Tab-separated table of C-alpha atoms in Angstrom:
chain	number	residue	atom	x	y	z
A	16	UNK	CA	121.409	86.995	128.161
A	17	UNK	CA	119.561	85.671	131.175
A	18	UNK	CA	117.399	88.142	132.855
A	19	UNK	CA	117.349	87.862	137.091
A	20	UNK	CA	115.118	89.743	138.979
A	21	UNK	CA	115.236	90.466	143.031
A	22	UNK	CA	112.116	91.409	143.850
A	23	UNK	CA	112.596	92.709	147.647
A	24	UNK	CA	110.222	94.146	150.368
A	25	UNK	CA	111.796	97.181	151.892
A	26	UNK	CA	114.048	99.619	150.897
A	27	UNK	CA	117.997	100.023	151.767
A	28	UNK	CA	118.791	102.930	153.445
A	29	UNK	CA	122.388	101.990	154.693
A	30	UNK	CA	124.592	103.558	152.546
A	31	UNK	CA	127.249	100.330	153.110
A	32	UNK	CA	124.609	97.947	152.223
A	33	UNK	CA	123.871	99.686	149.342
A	34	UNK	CA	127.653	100.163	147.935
A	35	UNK	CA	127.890	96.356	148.845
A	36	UNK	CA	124.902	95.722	146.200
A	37	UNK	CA	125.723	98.177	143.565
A	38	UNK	CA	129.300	95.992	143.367
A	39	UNK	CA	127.895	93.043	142.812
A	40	UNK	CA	124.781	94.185	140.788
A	41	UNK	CA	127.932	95.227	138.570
A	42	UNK	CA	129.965	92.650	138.406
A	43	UNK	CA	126.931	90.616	137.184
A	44	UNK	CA	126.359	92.852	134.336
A	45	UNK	CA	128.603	90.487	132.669
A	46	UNK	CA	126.264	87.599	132.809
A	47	UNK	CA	123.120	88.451	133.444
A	48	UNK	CA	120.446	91.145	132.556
A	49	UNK	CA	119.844	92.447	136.461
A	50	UNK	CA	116.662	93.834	137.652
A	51	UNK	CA	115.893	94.848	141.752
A	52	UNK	CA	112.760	96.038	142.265
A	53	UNK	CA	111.804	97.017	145.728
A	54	UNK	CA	108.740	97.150	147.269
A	55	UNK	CA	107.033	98.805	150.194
A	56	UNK	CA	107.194	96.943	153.710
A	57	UNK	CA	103.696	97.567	155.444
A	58	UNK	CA	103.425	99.340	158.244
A	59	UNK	CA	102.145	97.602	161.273
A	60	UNK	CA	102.181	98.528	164.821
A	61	UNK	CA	104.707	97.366	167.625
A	62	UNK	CA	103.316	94.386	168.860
A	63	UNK	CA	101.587	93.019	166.013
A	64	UNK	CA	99.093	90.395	166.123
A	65	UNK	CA	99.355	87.258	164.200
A	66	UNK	CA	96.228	88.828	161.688
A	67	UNK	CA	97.728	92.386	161.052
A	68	UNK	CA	100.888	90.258	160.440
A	69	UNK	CA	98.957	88.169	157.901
A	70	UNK	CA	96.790	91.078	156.597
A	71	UNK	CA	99.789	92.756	155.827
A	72	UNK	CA	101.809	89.873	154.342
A	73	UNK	CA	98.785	89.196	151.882
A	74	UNK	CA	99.727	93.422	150.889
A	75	UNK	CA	102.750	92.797	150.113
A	76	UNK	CA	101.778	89.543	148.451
A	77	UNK	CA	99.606	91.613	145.828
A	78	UNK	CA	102.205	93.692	145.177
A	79	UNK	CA	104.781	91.060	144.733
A	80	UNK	CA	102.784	89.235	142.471
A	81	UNK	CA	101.439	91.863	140.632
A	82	UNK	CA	105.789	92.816	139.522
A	83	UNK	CA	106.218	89.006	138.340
A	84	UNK	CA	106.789	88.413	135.064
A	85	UNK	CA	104.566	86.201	133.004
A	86	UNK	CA	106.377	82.315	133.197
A	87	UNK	CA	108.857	83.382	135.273
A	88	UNK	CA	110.624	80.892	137.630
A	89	UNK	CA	110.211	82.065	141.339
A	90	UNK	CA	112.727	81.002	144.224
A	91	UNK	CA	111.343	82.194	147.119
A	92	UNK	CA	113.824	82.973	150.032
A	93	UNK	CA	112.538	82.336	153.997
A	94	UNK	CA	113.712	79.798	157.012
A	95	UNK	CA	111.255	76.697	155.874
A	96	UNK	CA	113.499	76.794	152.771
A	97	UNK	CA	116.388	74.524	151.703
A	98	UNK	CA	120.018	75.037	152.118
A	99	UNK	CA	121.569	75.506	148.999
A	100	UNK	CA	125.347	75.453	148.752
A	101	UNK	CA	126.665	77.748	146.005
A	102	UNK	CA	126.823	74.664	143.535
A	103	UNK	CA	123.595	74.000	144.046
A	104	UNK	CA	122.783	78.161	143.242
A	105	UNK	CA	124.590	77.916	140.019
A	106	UNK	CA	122.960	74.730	139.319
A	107	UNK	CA	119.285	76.457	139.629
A	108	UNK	CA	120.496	79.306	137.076
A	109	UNK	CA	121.841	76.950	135.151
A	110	UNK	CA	118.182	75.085	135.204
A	111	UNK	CA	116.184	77.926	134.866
A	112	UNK	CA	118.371	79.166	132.038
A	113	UNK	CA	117.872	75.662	129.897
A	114	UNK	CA	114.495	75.787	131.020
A	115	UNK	CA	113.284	77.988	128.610
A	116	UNK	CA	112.111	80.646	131.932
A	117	UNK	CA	112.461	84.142	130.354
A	118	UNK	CA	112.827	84.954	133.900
A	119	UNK	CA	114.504	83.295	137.276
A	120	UNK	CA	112.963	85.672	140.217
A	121	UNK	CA	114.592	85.784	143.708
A	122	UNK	CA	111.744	86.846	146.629
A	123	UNK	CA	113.323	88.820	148.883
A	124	UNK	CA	110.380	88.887	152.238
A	125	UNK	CA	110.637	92.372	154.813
A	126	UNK	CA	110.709	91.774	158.826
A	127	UNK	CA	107.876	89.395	158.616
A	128	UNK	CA	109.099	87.412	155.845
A	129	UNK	CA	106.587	86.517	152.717
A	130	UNK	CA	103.099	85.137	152.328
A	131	UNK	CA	102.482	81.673	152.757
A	132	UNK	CA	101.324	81.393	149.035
A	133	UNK	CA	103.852	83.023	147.652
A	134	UNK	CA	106.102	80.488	149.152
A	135	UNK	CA	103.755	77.412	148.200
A	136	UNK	CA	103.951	78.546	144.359
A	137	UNK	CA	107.601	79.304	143.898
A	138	UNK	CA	109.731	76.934	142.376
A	139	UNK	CA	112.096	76.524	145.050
A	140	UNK	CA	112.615	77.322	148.617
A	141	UNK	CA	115.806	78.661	149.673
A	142	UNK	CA	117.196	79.495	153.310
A	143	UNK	CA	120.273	81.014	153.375
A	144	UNK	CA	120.967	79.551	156.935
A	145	UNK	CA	119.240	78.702	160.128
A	146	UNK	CA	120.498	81.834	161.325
A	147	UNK	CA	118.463	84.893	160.871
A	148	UNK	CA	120.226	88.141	158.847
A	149	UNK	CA	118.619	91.318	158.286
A	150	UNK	CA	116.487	91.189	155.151
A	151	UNK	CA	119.028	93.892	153.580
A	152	UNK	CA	122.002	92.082	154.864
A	153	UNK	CA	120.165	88.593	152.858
A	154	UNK	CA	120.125	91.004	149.599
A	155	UNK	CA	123.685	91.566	149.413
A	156	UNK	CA	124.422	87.413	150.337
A	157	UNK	CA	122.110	86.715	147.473
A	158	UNK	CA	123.698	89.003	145.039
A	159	UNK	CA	127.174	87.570	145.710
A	160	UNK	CA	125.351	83.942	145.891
A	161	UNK	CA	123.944	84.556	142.257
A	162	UNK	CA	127.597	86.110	141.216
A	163	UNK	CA	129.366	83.261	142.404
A	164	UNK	CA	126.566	81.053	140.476
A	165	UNK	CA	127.613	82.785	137.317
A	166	UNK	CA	131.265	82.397	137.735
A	167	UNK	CA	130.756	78.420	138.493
A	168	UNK	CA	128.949	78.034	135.544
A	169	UNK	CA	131.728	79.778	133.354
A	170	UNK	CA	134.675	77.910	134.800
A	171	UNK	CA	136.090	81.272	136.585
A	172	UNK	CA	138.586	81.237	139.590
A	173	UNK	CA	136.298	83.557	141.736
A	174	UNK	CA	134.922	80.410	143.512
A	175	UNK	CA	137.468	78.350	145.124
């Protein structure tokens, strides 16, 4: 069975985004072995400058990096990123699957997105859309995104 990993900064406290993740984190039970790890967000002030932002970033960049599984194949979520449609989703798991990756992780940045490098070494870039979502809101798209993957790949009537 595959393993996925979401590997977010910041923790869910809305109780309807978290009942929105626990459904699909069980629907894909099915196909996949499921892992969310979440991280810490750093604390910075207000008004952040553009090096507490970066100090910060380079935090949570440790911490990210130090949760990834040896040979695991990153997709790293942020703006810069490509659309995917959900063909194109189920086409990477598909990849990373036949690839021999013991692993296909999903980076999930906090308010301030992820670390430049982070981005550079993942294996793909993904933007969900030009419009901007909160970071919690992206976790639950990307759940269903990864469901609907499955169920393309399996021939099943979810995606229409």
């Amino acid at each position: 069975m595959q393993r996925v990993m979401v590997l977010c900064v910041g923790k869910m406290k809305e109780r309807f985004y978290m009942d929105a993740a626990a459904e699909y984190a069980k629907r894909l039970s099915r196909f996949c072995k499921l892992e969310i790890i979440e991280l810490p967000e750093q604390r910075l002030p207000d008004s952040p400058s553009r090096a507490e932002i970066g100090r910060a970033l380079a935090k949570e960049a440790e911490a990210i990096r130090a949760k990834l599984p040896q040979g695991a194949a990153v997709a790293a979520l942020c703006i810069e990123g490509k659309l995917h449609s959900s063909e194109d989703v189920a086409r990477l798991l598909g990849e990373a699957a036949s690839g021999g990756e013991k692993c296909l992780v999903f980076l999930i940045g906090g308010s301030f997105g992820l670390d430049e490098g982070l981005k550079k070494d993942a294996w793909v870039r993904l933007s969900m859309s030009p419009m901007t979502f909160p970071h919690h809101l992206a976790r639950v798209m990307l759940l269903e995104q990864i469901y609907r993957g499955f169920q393309i790949n399996e021939g099943g009537k979810y995606h229409k």
